[in-house]
Coordinates of C-alpha atoms in Angstrom, one line a residue:
M1 CA -8.5 52.6 -77.0
T2 CA -5.7 54.4 -75.1
A3 CA -5.8 55.5 -71.5
T4 CA -6.6 59.2 -72.3
P5 CA -10.2 58.7 -73.4
W6 CA -10.9 56.6 -70.3
I7 CA -9.4 59.4 -68.1
Y8 CA -11.6 62.0 -69.9
L9 CA -14.6 59.8 -69.2
A10 CA -13.6 59.6 -65.6
G11 CA -13.5 63.4 -65.6
L12 CA -17.0 63.6 -67.1
H13 CA -18.1 61.2 -64.4
S14 CA -16.6 63.4 -61.7
L15 CA -18.0 66.6 -63.2
G16 CA -21.5 64.9 -63.4
F17 CA -21.3 64.1 -59.7
A18 CA -20.2 67.6 -58.9
V19 CA -23.3 69.0 -60.7
F20 CA -25.5 66.4 -59.0
H21 CA -24.3 67.4 -55.6
M22 CA -24.9 71.1 -56.4
A23 CA -28.5 70.1 -56.8
F24 CA -28.9 68.4 -53.4
W25 CA -30.4 71.4 -51.7
R26 CA -33.3 71.3 -54.2
I27 CA -33.5 67.6 -54.8
F28 CA -33.7 66.7 -51.1
R29 CA -35.4 70.0 -50.1
W30 CA -32.7 70.6 -47.5
R31 CA -34.2 74.1 -46.6
D32 CA -37.2 72.2 -45.2
T33 CA -35.9 68.7 -44.3
L34 CA -32.8 69.8 -42.4
R35 CA -34.8 72.0 -40.1
T36 CA -35.4 69.0 -37.9
A37 CA -31.7 68.2 -37.7
T38 CA -29.4 69.6 -35.0
V39 CA -27.4 72.7 -35.8
A40 CA -24.3 70.6 -35.9
D41 CA -25.8 67.9 -38.2
R42 CA -27.3 70.5 -40.5
A43 CA -23.9 72.2 -40.8
I44 CA -21.9 69.0 -41.2
I45 CA -24.2 67.7 -44.0
Q46 CA -24.0 70.9 -46.0
I47 CA -20.3 71.4 -45.4
L48 CA -19.4 67.8 -46.4
N49 CA -21.6 68.2 -49.5
L50 CA -19.8 71.5 -50.5
R51 CA -16.4 69.7 -50.0
L52 CA -17.6 66.8 -52.2
I53 CA -18.5 69.3 -54.9
Y54 CA -15.0 70.9 -54.6
I55 CA -13.2 67.5 -54.7
A56 CA -15.3 66.2 -57.6
S57 CA -14.7 69.4 -59.6
G58 CA -11.0 69.2 -58.8
V59 CA -10.7 65.6 -59.9
A60 CA -12.6 66.5 -63.1
A61 CA -10.1 69.3 -63.8
L62 CA -7.2 66.9 -63.2
C63 CA -8.6 64.4 -65.6
F64 CA -9.2 67.0 -68.3
L65 CA -6.0 69.0 -67.9
F66 CA -3.5 66.3 -66.9
A67 CA -4.7 63.1 -68.4
D68 CA -1.2 62.1 -69.7
E69 CA 0.4 62.8 -66.3
L70 CA -2.4 60.8 -64.5
H71 CA -1.5 57.8 -66.7
S72 CA 2.2 58.1 -67.0
T73 CA 3.5 59.1 -63.6
A74 CA 3.5 57.3 -60.2
L75 CA 1.7 60.2 -58.6
G76 CA -0.9 60.3 -61.3
R77 CA -1.5 56.5 -61.1
A78 CA -1.8 56.8 -57.3
V79 CA -4.5 59.4 -57.9
L80 CA -6.3 57.1 -60.3
L81 CA -6.1 54.2 -57.9
G82 CA -7.3 56.4 -55.0
M83 CA -10.3 57.5 -57.0
S84 CA -11.1 54.0 -58.1
L85 CA -11.0 52.9 -54.4
F86 CA -13.1 55.9 -53.5
W87 CA -15.9 54.7 -55.8
V88 CA -15.4 51.1 -54.5
G89 CA -15.9 52.3 -51.0
R90 CA -18.9 54.4 -52.0
T91 CA -20.5 51.4 -53.6
I92 CA -20.0 49.3 -50.4
E93 CA -21.4 52.2 -48.3
Q94 CA -24.4 52.3 -50.5
F95 CA -25.3 48.7 -49.3
V96 CA -24.5 49.4 -45.7
F97 CA -26.3 52.8 -45.2
L98 CA -28.9 53.1 -48.0
R99 CA -30.8 49.8 -48.1
I100 CA -33.7 51.1 -50.2
N101 CA -35.1 49.0 -53.0
R102 CA -35.8 51.8 -55.5
P103 CA -34.7 52.1 -59.2
M104 CA -32.9 55.5 -58.5
V105 CA -30.8 53.9 -55.7
H106 CA -29.9 51.0 -58.0
A107 CA -29.0 53.5 -60.8
L108 CA -26.7 55.4 -58.4
T109 CA -25.1 52.2 -57.3
A110 CA -24.3 51.4 -61.0
L111 CA -22.8 54.9 -61.4
F112 CA -20.6 54.3 -58.4
V113 CA -19.4 51.0 -59.9
L114 CA -18.8 52.8 -63.2
G115 CA -16.6 55.4 -61.4
A116 CA -14.5 52.6 -60.0
V117 CA -14.1 51.1 -63.4
L118 CA -13.4 54.4 -65.3
F119 CA -10.6 55.3 -62.9
A120 CA -9.2 51.7 -62.8
V121 CA -9.0 50.9 -66.5
P122 CA -6.2 53.3 -67.3
L123 CA -4.1 51.6 -64.6
W124 CA -4.1 48.4 -66.7
M125 CA -2.9 50.1 -69.8
P126 CA 0.9 50.4 -70.5
A127 CA 2.4 53.8 -69.6

């Protein structure tokens, strides 16, 4: 398999996380649960989530529209490496901050590892 399908899969992965984050208000009942947070914490959580949606959507667009450039240019390869490291870091943070022994948490951890792999594999393929 060439690098392009891997990059498209990475794009789907990013798009999936963008959609997942769009559902956070409903999934985590933020309208109710964030009422007990300070105004600053409530704002920060929601703003950071909106920025994650923006970044994940942007990365998905890059993967779908510029797959060849992501694989064949130094800048593109730096983006792939950066995203792989993003998911490695997110995996580590899962173990540091979310020590909950539940199947959904383990599934998310596996999806974080998958993201690291999807963005890294094209880096090992010849340009």
